Amino acid sequence: MSVTTYPPQPTLQFLRDRVNHHLERIYADVDEFEISPQLGDELLQIMGISDDVCEAPQHRNLWDQQDVFVICYGDSLLAGHDIPPLEVLQHFLETHSDGLLGGVHILPFFPWSSDDGFAVLDYSSVNESLGTWHDIEAISERYDLMADLVINHCSSRSLWFQNYLQGKSPGKDFFYEADPDADLGAVVRPRTSPLLKKVETVNGEKHVWCTFGHDQVDLNFRNPEVLKQMVSIIRFYLERGVRVFRLDAVAFLWKIPGTSCLNLEETHEIVRLLRVLIEHWRCDAILITETNIPNRENLSYFGNANEAHCVYNFSLPPLLVNTLITGNCNYLRQWLMSLPPAQNGTAYFNFIASHDGIGLRPTEGILSDREISALIETMEAFGGRVSYRALDNGVQKPYEINISLFDALQGTVHGKDSLGMQRFLCAHAIMLALEGIPAIYIHSLLGTRNDYARMEHAGHNRAINRHQWDYGKLETALADPDSDHCKVFEGIKRLVAIRREQPAFHPNATQFTLQLGRTLVGFWRQSMDRRQSIFCVSNVARKARKLALSDLNLIETDQWVDLVSGEALEDIRGYITIEPYQTLWICN
């Protein structure tokens, strides 16, 4: 991403008023903690914001069509005990990305006790098995660095929680306690483990809230000391080069027994407050909310362009996979038509694979139970696993499918076939052309398969798609033009290179969904200056399909070419044959 700087403006009093306004709304109903009238000034002091305030325009885009992220763990690539994995990652990016990947999301690189990093022991340290802050800063100097702010919970083995048990600070009153007899039946969460964990403290037996499992204890943001600690961590990350903050599991932040404890207004207000503080420290900083929830709720985190700059487009992965295995794009098309254009200053964060799985909650209200079952059965036939969540009646419901995307697309509902490579590249071509900022999981970039050994060793399904590559073996695979890994890597790189040159693929460029039947996914993109149009058409069926170019309403006076194949369209009133899983980017 290009870094845009703005002249400092003397708006400290205005900023102080904004901060205090958010705090008043957050703590309006909190009576168990004393809320100091100086809390706003304390937060500004913690952030180091003084007389000169950086004012970030609310509706200014901080990205363009050249922005493509890669998502990875700090140890996705290993080269022996003598070389820190973060150093290996940087070498890979500089050697193989050829300037195509502008941003990198390194999943939690802190010391942790479980959940592959998301049970944080110490927010201020880099896991010594990965490297040091020097390695993190070196990557941030070359790439836009996204880091996780694991804001909802921390490890039960952290210093904070151990201090909580002993009634010491920092940690005292840092964790949310609940009465096991309280009305908690409406609480929505993505796990099947008991919500509350009984612990012995110096003050007697307590029950602490654990949304994601008993090693991940939820922080109590009703206590302003927790907010102050998190703001201090944010500034620490900013000073070390983090530009993009991924607010992990933020939808669960605020708790009120008797409610769903999901997407509460206080949670939204905290996101607004953090945005104000972060963007006035660094004007081009970006907040992304990670909210694996139904689409309508997910979109609410845009606010009025005053909450998240970007929201994860969680409905895209399951709907796109479903489209490609059924050969029917009706649901994907209907969903695309329902997506409101992101305001300037906001953008969708598009992905089709991640370190977790293919979430099923975002399909609620879109796919029927029967169709979700068919999707699950197909993924299980391709070696995938299913993770569940518990409903309030004790019933377990499928929450996500755990599988590598390359394996997920090796066939259709009719079974495996020989078109897996074409289907896989088609999925990325669709994602790269859509409105929004694309992010590619490193194991999709490398065509990694299901890792059953790692899943068995880790003891949880998600590890199936968290392979650790031996860097020497990877280099050998990428150098072999006959290997699937090389074909995938070069194919995706080529698509990214084409995307980066097209103004019509700006994340906020106009998008209009085309009606081309059930087997052709089509949408039109137009650059913000209206000088470039691209008609994106993909055949999601196992058989070739004919497209009547007259259906696209191409302007006769323009010269049209398919950017993917490089072939010119001579007769825009004729027909063109689209092979199985072929994508056309028809551009003037």
Coordinates of C-alpha atoms in Angstrom, one line a residue:
M1 CA 0.0 0.0 0.0
S2 CA 1.2 3.5 -0.7
V3 CA 1.6 5.5 2.5
T4 CA -0.2 8.8 2.5
T5 CA 0.7 11.4 5.1
Y6 CA -1.4 14.3 6.1
P7 CA -0.3 17.6 7.8
P8 CA -0.7 17.7 11.5
Q9 CA -3.7 19.7 12.6
P10 CA -4.3 21.3 16.0
T11 CA -7.4 19.3 16.9
L12 CA -6.5 18.0 20.4
Q13 CA -9.7 19.3 22.1
F14 CA -11.9 17.9 19.3
L15 CA -10.1 14.6 19.7
R16 CA -10.5 14.7 23.4
D17 CA -14.3 15.3 23.0
R18 CA -14.6 12.4 20.6
V19 CA -12.8 10.0 22.9
N20 CA -14.9 11.1 25.9
H21 CA -18.1 10.7 23.9
H22 CA -17.2 7.1 23.1
L23 CA -16.2 6.4 26.7
E24 CA -19.5 7.8 28.0
R25 CA -21.4 5.4 25.7
I26 CA -19.3 2.4 26.6
Y27 CA -19.5 2.8 30.4
A28 CA -23.0 4.3 30.7
D29 CA -24.3 1.2 32.5
V30 CA -21.2 0.1 34.4
D31 CA -21.5 0.6 38.1
E32 CA -19.1 -2.1 39.5
F33 CA -16.0 -0.1 38.5
E34 CA -15.1 3.6 39.1
I35 CA -14.9 5.4 35.8
S36 CA -12.5 8.3 36.2
P37 CA -13.5 11.5 34.4
Q38 CA -9.8 11.7 33.4
L39 CA -10.0 8.3 31.5
G40 CA -10.0 10.0 28.1
D41 CA -6.9 12.0 28.9
E42 CA -5.2 8.9 30.2
L43 CA -5.9 7.1 27.0
L44 CA -4.5 10.0 24.9
Q45 CA -1.4 10.0 27.2
I46 CA -0.9 6.3 26.8
M47 CA -1.1 6.7 23.0
G48 CA 1.4 9.6 23.2
I49 CA -1.0 11.9 21.3
S50 CA -0.3 15.5 22.4
D51 CA -0.7 18.9 20.8
D52 CA 0.0 17.9 17.2
V53 CA -2.8 15.5 16.1
C54 CA -2.8 13.6 12.9
E55 CA -6.3 14.0 11.4
A56 CA -7.3 11.1 9.1
P57 CA -10.0 11.9 6.5
Q58 CA -13.0 9.6 7.2
H59 CA -13.8 8.7 3.5
R60 CA -10.3 8.5 2.0
N61 CA -9.3 5.1 0.5
L62 CA -6.0 3.9 2.0
W63 CA -5.6 1.2 -0.7
D64 CA -5.7 0.5 -4.4
Q65 CA -5.8 -2.3 -6.9
Q66 CA -2.1 -3.1 -6.2
D67 CA -2.8 -4.3 -2.7
V68 CA -2.8 -8.0 -2.2
F69 CA -2.1 -9.7 1.2
V70 CA -0.7 -13.1 2.0
I71 CA -1.8 -14.7 5.2
C72 CA 0.6 -17.0 7.1
Y73 CA 1.9 -18.2 10.4
G74 CA 5.3 -17.0 11.5
D75 CA 6.5 -20.6 11.2
S76 CA 4.7 -21.7 8.0
L77 CA 8.2 -22.0 6.5
L78 CA 11.0 -23.7 8.3
A79 CA 14.7 -24.0 7.3
G80 CA 16.4 -25.6 10.3
H81 CA 17.0 -24.6 13.9
D82 CA 19.7 -22.1 13.1
I83 CA 17.5 -19.7 11.0
P84 CA 14.5 -18.0 12.6
P85 CA 11.3 -18.8 10.8
L86 CA 10.5 -15.1 10.5
E87 CA 13.7 -14.6 8.6
V88 CA 12.8 -17.5 6.3
L89 CA 9.4 -15.9 5.7
Q90 CA 11.1 -12.6 4.7
H91 CA 13.4 -14.4 2.4
F92 CA 10.5 -16.2 0.7
L93 CA 8.6 -12.9 0.2
E94 CA 11.6 -11.1 -1.2
T95 CA 12.7 -14.0 -3.4
H96 CA 9.4 -15.2 -4.8
S97 CA 6.7 -12.5 -4.5
D98 CA 8.5 -10.3 -7.2
G99 CA 6.9 -7.2 -5.7
L100 CA 3.4 -8.7 -6.2
L101 CA 2.4 -9.1 -2.6
G102 CA 2.2 -5.7 -0.8
G103 CA 1.0 -6.8 2.6
V104 CA 1.5 -9.7 4.9
H105 CA -0.7 -10.9 7.8
I106 CA 1.5 -12.8 10.2
L107 CA -0.9 -14.7 12.5
P108 CA -0.2 -14.4 16.3
F109 CA 3.6 -14.4 16.7
F110 CA 3.5 -14.0 20.5
P111 CA 4.3 -16.6 23.2
W112 CA 1.2 -18.8 23.5
S113 CA -0.2 -21.8 25.3
S114 CA -2.8 -23.2 22.8
D115 CA -4.9 -22.6 19.7
D116 CA -1.7 -22.0 17.6
G117 CA -1.1 -18.5 19.0
F118 CA -4.6 -17.3 19.9
A119 CA -4.1 -18.1 23.6
V120 CA -1.6 -15.3 24.2
L121 CA 0.8 -15.5 27.2
D122 CA 2.5 -12.1 26.6
Y123 CA 1.3 -9.5 24.2
S124 CA 4.6 -7.6 24.3
S125 CA 7.0 -10.4 23.2
V126 CA 7.8 -12.3 20.0
N127 CA 7.7 -16.1 20.4
E128 CA 11.4 -16.9 20.6
S129 CA 11.0 -19.9 18.4
L130 CA 10.0 -17.6 15.6
G131 CA 12.5 -14.7 16.0
T132 CA 12.6 -11.3 17.5
W133 CA 11.0 -7.9 17.2
H134 CA 13.9 -7.0 14.9
D135 CA 12.6 -9.7 12.4
I136 CA 9.1 -8.3 12.7
E137 CA 10.3 -4.7 12.1
A138 CA 12.4 -5.8 9.1
I139 CA 9.2 -7.3 7.4
S140 CA 7.2 -4.2 8.3
E141 CA 9.8 -2.0 6.5
R142 CA 9.2 -3.8 3.2
Y143 CA 5.5 -4.8 3.5
D144 CA 2.3 -3.6 5.0
L145 CA 2.2 -5.6 8.2
M146 CA -1.0 -6.9 9.6
A147 CA -0.9 -8.2 13.2
D148 CA -3.6 -9.7 15.4
L149 CA -4.9 -7.8 18.3
V150 CA -6.2 -10.8 20.3
I151 CA -8.6 -8.5 22.2
N152 CA -11.3 -10.8 23.5
H153 CA -9.2 -13.2 25.7
C154 CA -5.8 -14.3 26.7
S155 CA -4.2 -17.5 28.0
S156 CA -5.1 -19.0 31.4
R157 CA -1.4 -19.4 31.9
S158 CA -0.6 -15.7 31.3
L159 CA 0.8 -13.5 34.0
W160 CA -2.5 -11.5 34.0
F161 CA -4.6 -14.6 34.8
Q162 CA -2.2 -15.9 37.4
N163 CA -2.3 -12.5 39.0
Y164 CA -6.1 -12.5 38.9
L165 CA -6.1 -15.8 40.8
Q166 CA -3.9 -14.2 43.5
G167 CA -5.7 -10.8 43.5
K168 CA -2.6 -9.0 42.2
S169 CA -2.1 -6.3 39.6
P170 CA -1.9 -6.3 36.7
G171 CA -4.6 -8.9 36.4
K172 CA -6.9 -8.2 39.3
D173 CA -10.5 -7.8 38.0
F174 CA -9.2 -8.3 34.4
F175 CA -11.4 -11.3 33.7
Y176 CA -15.1 -11.6 33.3
E177 CA -16.9 -13.6 36.0
A178 CA -20.4 -14.9 35.9
D179 CA -22.9 -16.6 38.1
P180 CA -23.4 -20.2 36.9
D181 CA -27.1 -19.8 37.8
A182 CA -27.5 -16.7 35.7
D183 CA -29.5 -16.8 32.5
L184 CA -26.8 -17.7 29.9
G185 CA -29.0 -19.7 27.5
A186 CA -29.0 -17.1 24.8
V187 CA -25.2 -16.7 24.6
V188 CA -23.9 -17.4 21.1
R189 CA -20.5 -18.9 20.8
P190 CA -18.5 -21.1 18.3
R191 CA -17.5 -24.0 20.6
T192 CA -19.0 -27.0 22.4
S193 CA -17.0 -26.7 25.6
P194 CA -18.7 -25.4 28.8
L195 CA -18.9 -21.6 28.8
L196 CA -17.8 -21.1 32.4
K197 CA -14.6 -22.4 34.0
K198 CA -14.6 -22.9 37.8
V199 CA -11.3 -21.6 39.4
E200 CA -10.1 -21.1 42.9
T201 CA -8.9 -17.6 43.8
V202 CA -7.7 -15.8 46.9
N203 CA -11.3 -14.5 47.1
G204 CA -12.9 -17.9 46.9
E205 CA -14.4 -19.9 44.1
K206 CA -15.2 -18.0 40.9
H207 CA -16.5 -18.9 37.5
V208 CA -14.7 -17.2 34.6
W209 CA -16.1 -16.8 31.1
C210 CA -14.4 -18.7 28.3
T211 CA -15.9 -18.1 24.9
F212 CA -13.4 -20.2 23.0
G213 CA -12.2 -22.8 25.5
H214 CA -10.9 -23.1 29.0
D215 CA -7.3 -22.0 28.1
Q216 CA -8.7 -18.8 26.6
V217 CA -10.2 -16.7 29.4
D218 CA -12.3 -13.6 28.3
L219 CA -11.1 -10.2 29.4
N220 CA -13.5 -7.9 31.2
F221 CA -13.7 -4.7 29.3
R222 CA -16.2 -3.3 31.9
N223 CA -13.0 -2.6 33.9
P224 CA -11.3 0.4 32.3
E225 CA -7.9 -0.9 33.3
V226 CA -8.3 -3.6 30.7
L227 CA -9.0 -1.0 28.0
K228 CA -5.9 1.0 29.1
Q229 CA -3.7 -2.1 28.9
M230 CA -5.0 -2.9 25.4
V231 CA -4.4 0.7 24.2
S232 CA -0.9 0.5 25.5
I233 CA -0.4 -2.7 23.5
I234 CA -1.7 -1.0 20.4
R235 CA 0.8 1.8 20.7
F236 CA 3.6 -0.7 21.2
Y237 CA 2.6 -2.5 18.0
L238 CA 2.4 0.8 16.1
E239 CA 5.9 1.7 17.1
R240 CA 7.1 -1.6 15.7
G241 CA 5.7 -1.0 12.3
V242 CA 2.3 -2.6 12.5
R243 CA 0.0 -0.8 10.1
V244 CA -3.1 -3.1 9.9
F245 CA -4.8 -4.4 13.1
R246 CA -6.9 -7.5 12.8
L247 CA -9.4 -7.3 15.8
D248 CA -9.7 -11.0 16.6
A249 CA -13.0 -12.3 17.7
V250 CA -14.1 -8.8 18.5
A251 CA -17.8 -9.5 18.2
F252 CA -17.8 -11.4 21.5
L253 CA -16.1 -8.6 23.5
W254 CA -18.9 -7.2 25.7
K255 CA -21.0 -9.5 27.9
I256 CA -24.5 -8.9 29.4
P257 CA -26.2 -12.1 30.8
G258 CA -29.6 -12.7 29.3
T259 CA -28.5 -11.5 25.9
S260 CA -26.6 -13.3 23.0
C261 CA -23.4 -11.4 24.2
L262 CA -22.7 -11.0 20.5
N263 CA -22.4 -7.7 18.6
L264 CA -23.6 -5.6 21.5
E265 CA -23.6 -1.9 21.1
E266 CA -20.8 -1.5 23.6
T267 CA -18.6 -3.7 21.4
H268 CA -19.3 -1.4 18.4
E269 CA -18.5 1.6 20.5
I270 CA -15.1 0.1 21.6
V271 CA -14.2 -0.5 17.9
R272 CA -15.1 3.2 17.2
L273 CA -12.9 4.3 20.1
L274 CA -9.9 2.2 19.0
R275 CA -10.2 3.5 15.5
V276 CA -10.1 7.1 16.7
L277 CA -7.0 6.5 18.8
I278 CA -5.2 4.4 16.2
E279 CA -5.8 6.7 13.2
H280 CA -4.8 9.8 15.1
W281 CA -1.5 8.1 15.9
R282 CA -0.9 6.9 12.3
C283 CA -3.2 8.4 9.7
D284 CA -2.9 5.5 7.3
A285 CA -3.4 2.7 9.9
I286 CA -6.2 0.3 9.1
L287 CA -8.6 -1.7 11.4
I288 CA -10.1 -5.0 10.2
T289 CA -12.8 -6.8 12.2
E290 CA -12.7 -10.6 12.2
T291 CA -16.3 -11.5 12.8
N292 CA -17.3 -15.0 11.5
I293 CA -21.0 -14.4 11.8
P294 CA -24.0 -14.1 9.4
N295 CA -23.5 -11.5 6.6
R296 CA -25.9 -8.8 7.8
E297 CA -24.3 -8.7 11.3
N298 CA -20.8 -8.7 9.7
L299 CA -21.6 -5.7 7.6
S300 CA -22.6 -3.7 10.7
Y301 CA -18.9 -3.4 11.6
F302 CA -18.5 -0.8 8.9
G303 CA -20.6 1.5 11.0
N304 CA -21.0 4.8 9.1
A305 CA -17.4 4.6 7.9
N306 CA -16.4 5.2 11.5
E307 CA -15.7 1.6 12.7
A308 CA -13.7 -1.0 10.8
H309 CA -12.0 0.2 7.7
C310 CA -12.4 -3.4 6.4
V311 CA -14.5 -6.4 7.3
Y312 CA -13.7 -10.0 6.4
N313 CA -16.0 -11.2 3.7
F314 CA -16.8 -14.4 5.5
S315 CA -19.7 -15.5 3.2
L316 CA -17.4 -15.7 0.2
P317 CA -15.4 -18.9 1.0
P318 CA -18.4 -21.2 1.6
L319 CA -20.5 -19.8 -1.2
L320 CA -17.6 -19.9 -3.8
V321 CA -16.7 -23.5 -2.8
N322 CA -20.4 -24.5 -3.0
T323 CA -20.6 -22.8 -6.4
L324 CA -17.6 -24.7 -7.8
I325 CA -18.6 -28.1 -6.5
T326 CA -22.2 -27.9 -7.6
G327 CA -21.7 -26.0 -10.9
N328 CA -24.5 -23.6 -9.8
C329 CA -23.7 -20.0 -9.1
N330 CA -27.3 -18.9 -8.2
Y331 CA -26.6 -18.4 -4.5
L332 CA -23.2 -16.7 -5.1
R333 CA -24.9 -14.4 -7.6
Q334 CA -27.8 -13.5 -5.3
W335 CA -25.3 -12.8 -2.5
L336 CA -23.2 -10.6 -4.7
M337 CA -26.3 -8.6 -5.7
S338 CA -27.2 -8.1 -2.0
L339 CA -23.8 -6.7 -1.0
P340 CA -23.9 -2.9 -0.6
P341 CA -21.0 -1.1 -2.2
A342 CA -18.5 -0.2 0.4
Q343 CA -18.3 3.5 1.1
N344 CA -15.0 5.3 0.2
G345 CA -12.8 4.8 3.3
T346 CA -14.1 1.3 3.8
A347 CA -13.5 -2.0 1.8
Y348 CA -14.3 -5.7 1.9
F349 CA -11.4 -7.9 2.8
N350 CA -11.8 -10.9 0.5
F351 CA -10.4 -14.3 1.2
I352 CA -11.3 -17.9 0.2
A353 CA -9.1 -19.9 2.5
S354 CA -7.6 -19.2 6.0
H355 CA -5.8 -20.8 8.9
D356 CA -9.2 -21.8 10.4
G357 CA -11.7 -23.3 8.1
I358 CA -14.6 -22.7 5.7
G359 CA -17.1 -21.0 8.1
L360 CA -20.7 -22.2 7.8
R361 CA -22.5 -19.5 9.9
P362 CA -22.1 -16.9 7.1
T363 CA -24.3 -19.2 4.9
E364 CA -27.2 -18.9 7.3
G365 CA -30.2 -17.5 5.5
I366 CA -28.5 -18.2 2.1
L367 CA -28.0 -22.0 1.9
S368 CA -30.6 -24.5 3.2
D369 CA -29.8 -27.1 5.7
R370 CA -29.9 -29.7 2.9
E371 CA -27.5 -27.8 0.8
I372 CA -25.1 -27.3 3.7
S373 CA -25.2 -31.0 4.4
A374 CA -24.4 -31.8 0.8
L375 CA -21.4 -29.3 1.0
I376 CA -20.2 -31.0 4.2
E377 CA -20.6 -34.5 2.7
T378 CA -18.5 -33.5 -0.4
M379 CA -15.8 -32.0 1.7
E380 CA -15.6 -35.0 3.9
A381 CA -15.3 -37.2 0.8
F382 CA -12.2 -35.1 -0.1
G383 CA -10.6 -35.7 3.3
G384 CA -12.1 -32.7 5.2
R385 CA -13.3 -32.6 8.8
V386 CA -16.1 -30.7 10.5
S387 CA -16.0 -28.6 13.7
Y388 CA -19.1 -27.9 15.7
R389 CA -20.7 -25.3 18.0
A390 CA -23.2 -25.9 20.7
L391 CA -26.7 -24.4 20.6
D392 CA -28.6 -23.3 23.7
N393 CA -30.6 -26.5 23.7
G394 CA -27.4 -28.6 23.8
V395 CA -27.6 -29.6 20.2
Q396 CA -24.3 -29.5 18.2
K397 CA -24.4 -27.7 14.9
P398 CA -21.7 -27.7 12.1
Y399 CA -19.6 -24.5 12.5
E400 CA -16.9 -24.8 10.0
I401 CA -15.3 -27.3 7.5
N402 CA -11.6 -27.9 8.0
I403 CA -9.8 -28.7 4.7
S404 CA -7.1 -27.3 2.5
L405 CA -8.7 -25.3 -0.4
F406 CA -6.7 -27.3 -2.9
D407 CA -8.2 -30.5 -1.7
A408 CA -11.7 -29.0 -1.4
L409 CA -11.7 -28.2 -5.1
Q410 CA -10.4 -31.5 -6.4
G411 CA -13.9 -32.5 -7.6
T412 CA -17.6 -31.8 -7.4
V413 CA -20.6 -33.3 -5.7
H414 CA -20.2 -36.1 -8.2
G415 CA -16.8 -37.0 -6.9
K416 CA -13.1 -36.3 -7.7
D417 CA -12.1 -35.5 -11.3
S418 CA -9.1 -34.3 -13.3
L419 CA -10.1 -30.6 -13.3
G420 CA -8.9 -29.7 -9.8
M421 CA -6.2 -27.3 -10.9
Q422 CA -8.5 -25.4 -13.3
R423 CA -11.2 -25.2 -10.6
F424 CA -8.7 -24.0 -8.0
L425 CA -7.3 -21.2 -10.2
C426 CA -10.8 -20.3 -11.2
A427 CA -11.7 -19.7 -7.5
H428 CA -8.8 -17.3 -7.2
A429 CA -9.6 -15.5 -10.4
I430 CA -13.1 -14.8 -9.2
M431 CA -11.8 -13.6 -5.8
L432 CA -9.1 -11.4 -7.3
A433 CA -11.6 -9.6 -9.5
L434 CA -14.2 -8.9 -6.9
E435 CA -14.7 -5.5 -5.2
G436 CA -12.4 -5.4 -2.1
I437 CA -8.9 -6.2 -1.0
P438 CA -7.8 -9.8 -1.7
A439 CA -5.9 -11.9 0.7
I440 CA -4.4 -15.3 -0.2
Y441 CA -3.6 -17.9 2.4
I442 CA 0.0 -19.1 2.0
H443 CA -1.1 -22.7 1.7
S444 CA -3.4 -21.7 -1.2
L445 CA -0.6 -19.8 -2.8
L446 CA 1.6 -23.0 -2.6
G447 CA -1.1 -25.5 -3.4
T448 CA -0.6 -27.3 -0.1
R449 CA -2.7 -30.5 0.6
N450 CA -4.4 -31.7 3.8
D451 CA -1.9 -32.3 6.5
Y452 CA -3.3 -35.3 8.5
A453 CA -0.1 -35.9 10.5
R454 CA -0.2 -32.3 11.8
M455 CA -3.9 -32.6 12.6
E456 CA -3.3 -35.8 14.6
H457 CA -0.3 -34.4 16.4
A458 CA -2.1 -31.1 17.3
G459 CA -5.3 -32.9 18.3
H460 CA -7.7 -30.5 16.6
N461 CA -9.2 -30.3 13.1
R462 CA -8.0 -26.9 12.1
A463 CA -4.4 -28.1 12.0
I464 CA -5.2 -30.0 8.8
N465 CA -4.7 -26.7 6.9
R466 CA -1.7 -25.4 8.9
H467 CA 1.2 -27.3 7.3
Q468 CA 4.8 -26.3 8.0
W469 CA 6.9 -26.4 4.9
D470 CA 10.5 -27.5 4.9
Y471 CA 11.9 -24.6 3.0
G472 CA 14.4 -26.7 1.0
K473 CA 11.6 -29.0 -0.2
L474 CA 9.4 -26.0 -1.0
E475 CA 12.2 -24.5 -3.2
T476 CA 12.6 -27.8 -5.0
A477 CA 8.8 -28.0 -5.6
L478 CA 8.6 -24.4 -6.9
A479 CA 11.5 -25.0 -9.3
D480 CA 9.8 -28.1 -10.8
P481 CA 7.4 -26.9 -13.6
D482 CA 5.6 -30.2 -13.5
S483 CA 4.7 -30.0 -9.8
D484 CA 1.2 -28.9 -8.7
H485 CA 2.8 -26.5 -6.3
C486 CA 4.7 -24.7 -9.1
K487 CA 1.6 -24.6 -11.3
V488 CA -0.5 -23.1 -8.6
F489 CA 2.1 -20.6 -7.5
E490 CA 2.8 -19.4 -11.0
G491 CA -0.9 -19.4 -12.0
I492 CA -1.9 -17.2 -9.0
K493 CA 1.1 -14.9 -9.4
R494 CA 0.1 -14.3 -13.0
L495 CA -3.4 -13.4 -12.1
V496 CA -2.2 -11.1 -9.3
A497 CA 0.2 -9.4 -11.8
I498 CA -2.7 -8.7 -14.2
R499 CA -5.0 -7.5 -11.4
R500 CA -2.4 -4.9 -10.1
E501 CA -2.4 -3.1 -13.4
Q502 CA -6.1 -2.6 -13.8
P503 CA -7.8 0.6 -12.3
A504 CA -11.2 -1.2 -12.7
F505 CA -10.0 -3.7 -10.0
H506 CA -9.6 -0.9 -7.4
P507 CA -11.2 -2.2 -4.2
N508 CA -13.8 0.5 -4.4
A509 CA -14.4 0.5 -8.1
T510 CA -18.0 0.0 -9.3
Q511 CA -19.3 -3.6 -9.4
F512 CA -22.4 -4.7 -11.1
T513 CA -23.6 -8.4 -11.1
L514 CA -24.4 -9.9 -14.5
Q515 CA -27.2 -12.3 -15.2
L516 CA -25.6 -15.0 -17.3
G517 CA -27.3 -18.2 -16.1
R518 CA -26.5 -20.7 -13.4
T519 CA -23.1 -21.9 -14.8
L520 CA -21.5 -18.5 -15.6
V521 CA -20.4 -16.2 -12.7
G522 CA -20.3 -12.7 -14.2
F523 CA -19.8 -9.2 -12.9
W524 CA -18.8 -5.9 -14.4
R525 CA -16.1 -3.6 -12.8
Q526 CA -15.6 0.0 -13.8
S527 CA -12.7 2.2 -12.7
M528 CA -13.4 5.2 -10.5
D529 CA -12.6 7.6 -13.3
R530 CA -15.0 5.5 -15.6
R531 CA -12.3 5.1 -18.2
Q532 CA -11.8 1.3 -17.9
S533 CA -14.4 -1.5 -17.9
I534 CA -13.7 -5.1 -17.2
F535 CA -16.4 -7.8 -17.7
C536 CA -15.4 -10.8 -15.5
V537 CA -16.9 -14.1 -16.5
S538 CA -16.1 -17.6 -15.1
N539 CA -17.5 -20.9 -16.2
V540 CA -18.1 -22.9 -12.9
A541 CA -19.3 -26.0 -14.7
R542 CA -17.5 -29.2 -15.8
K543 CA -18.5 -28.7 -19.4
A544 CA -17.7 -25.9 -21.9
R545 CA -20.3 -23.1 -22.1
K546 CA -21.0 -20.6 -24.9
L547 CA -21.3 -16.9 -24.0
A548 CA -23.3 -14.5 -26.2
L549 CA -21.1 -11.4 -26.2
S550 CA -24.2 -9.4 -26.9
D551 CA -25.3 -10.2 -23.3
L552 CA -22.4 -8.0 -22.0
N553 CA -23.4 -4.9 -24.0
L554 CA -19.9 -4.2 -25.1
I555 CA -19.4 -0.8 -26.8
E556 CA -18.7 -1.4 -30.4
T557 CA -16.3 1.5 -30.8
D558 CA -13.9 0.1 -28.2
Q559 CA -11.3 -2.6 -28.7
W560 CA -11.9 -5.5 -26.3
V561 CA -9.4 -8.1 -25.1
D562 CA -9.4 -10.9 -22.6
L563 CA -6.7 -9.9 -20.1
V564 CA -6.2 -13.5 -19.0
S565 CA -5.5 -15.1 -22.4
G566 CA -4.4 -12.0 -24.1
E567 CA -6.7 -12.7 -27.0
A568 CA -8.6 -9.9 -28.8
L569 CA -12.4 -10.2 -29.3
E570 CA -13.0 -9.6 -33.0
D571 CA -16.7 -10.0 -33.2
I572 CA -18.5 -8.6 -30.1
R573 CA -21.9 -9.7 -31.5
G574 CA -20.8 -13.3 -31.7
Y575 CA -20.3 -16.1 -29.3
I576 CA -17.3 -17.2 -27.3
T577 CA -16.7 -20.7 -25.9
I578 CA -15.6 -20.8 -22.3
E579 CA -13.9 -24.0 -21.2
P580 CA -14.6 -25.7 -17.9
Y581 CA -13.5 -23.3 -15.0
Q582 CA -12.0 -20.8 -17.5
T583 CA -12.1 -17.1 -16.5
L584 CA -12.3 -14.2 -18.9
W585 CA -11.4 -10.6 -17.9
I586 CA -12.8 -8.8 -21.0
C587 CA -11.4 -5.3 -20.9
N588 CA -11.5 -2.2 -23.2

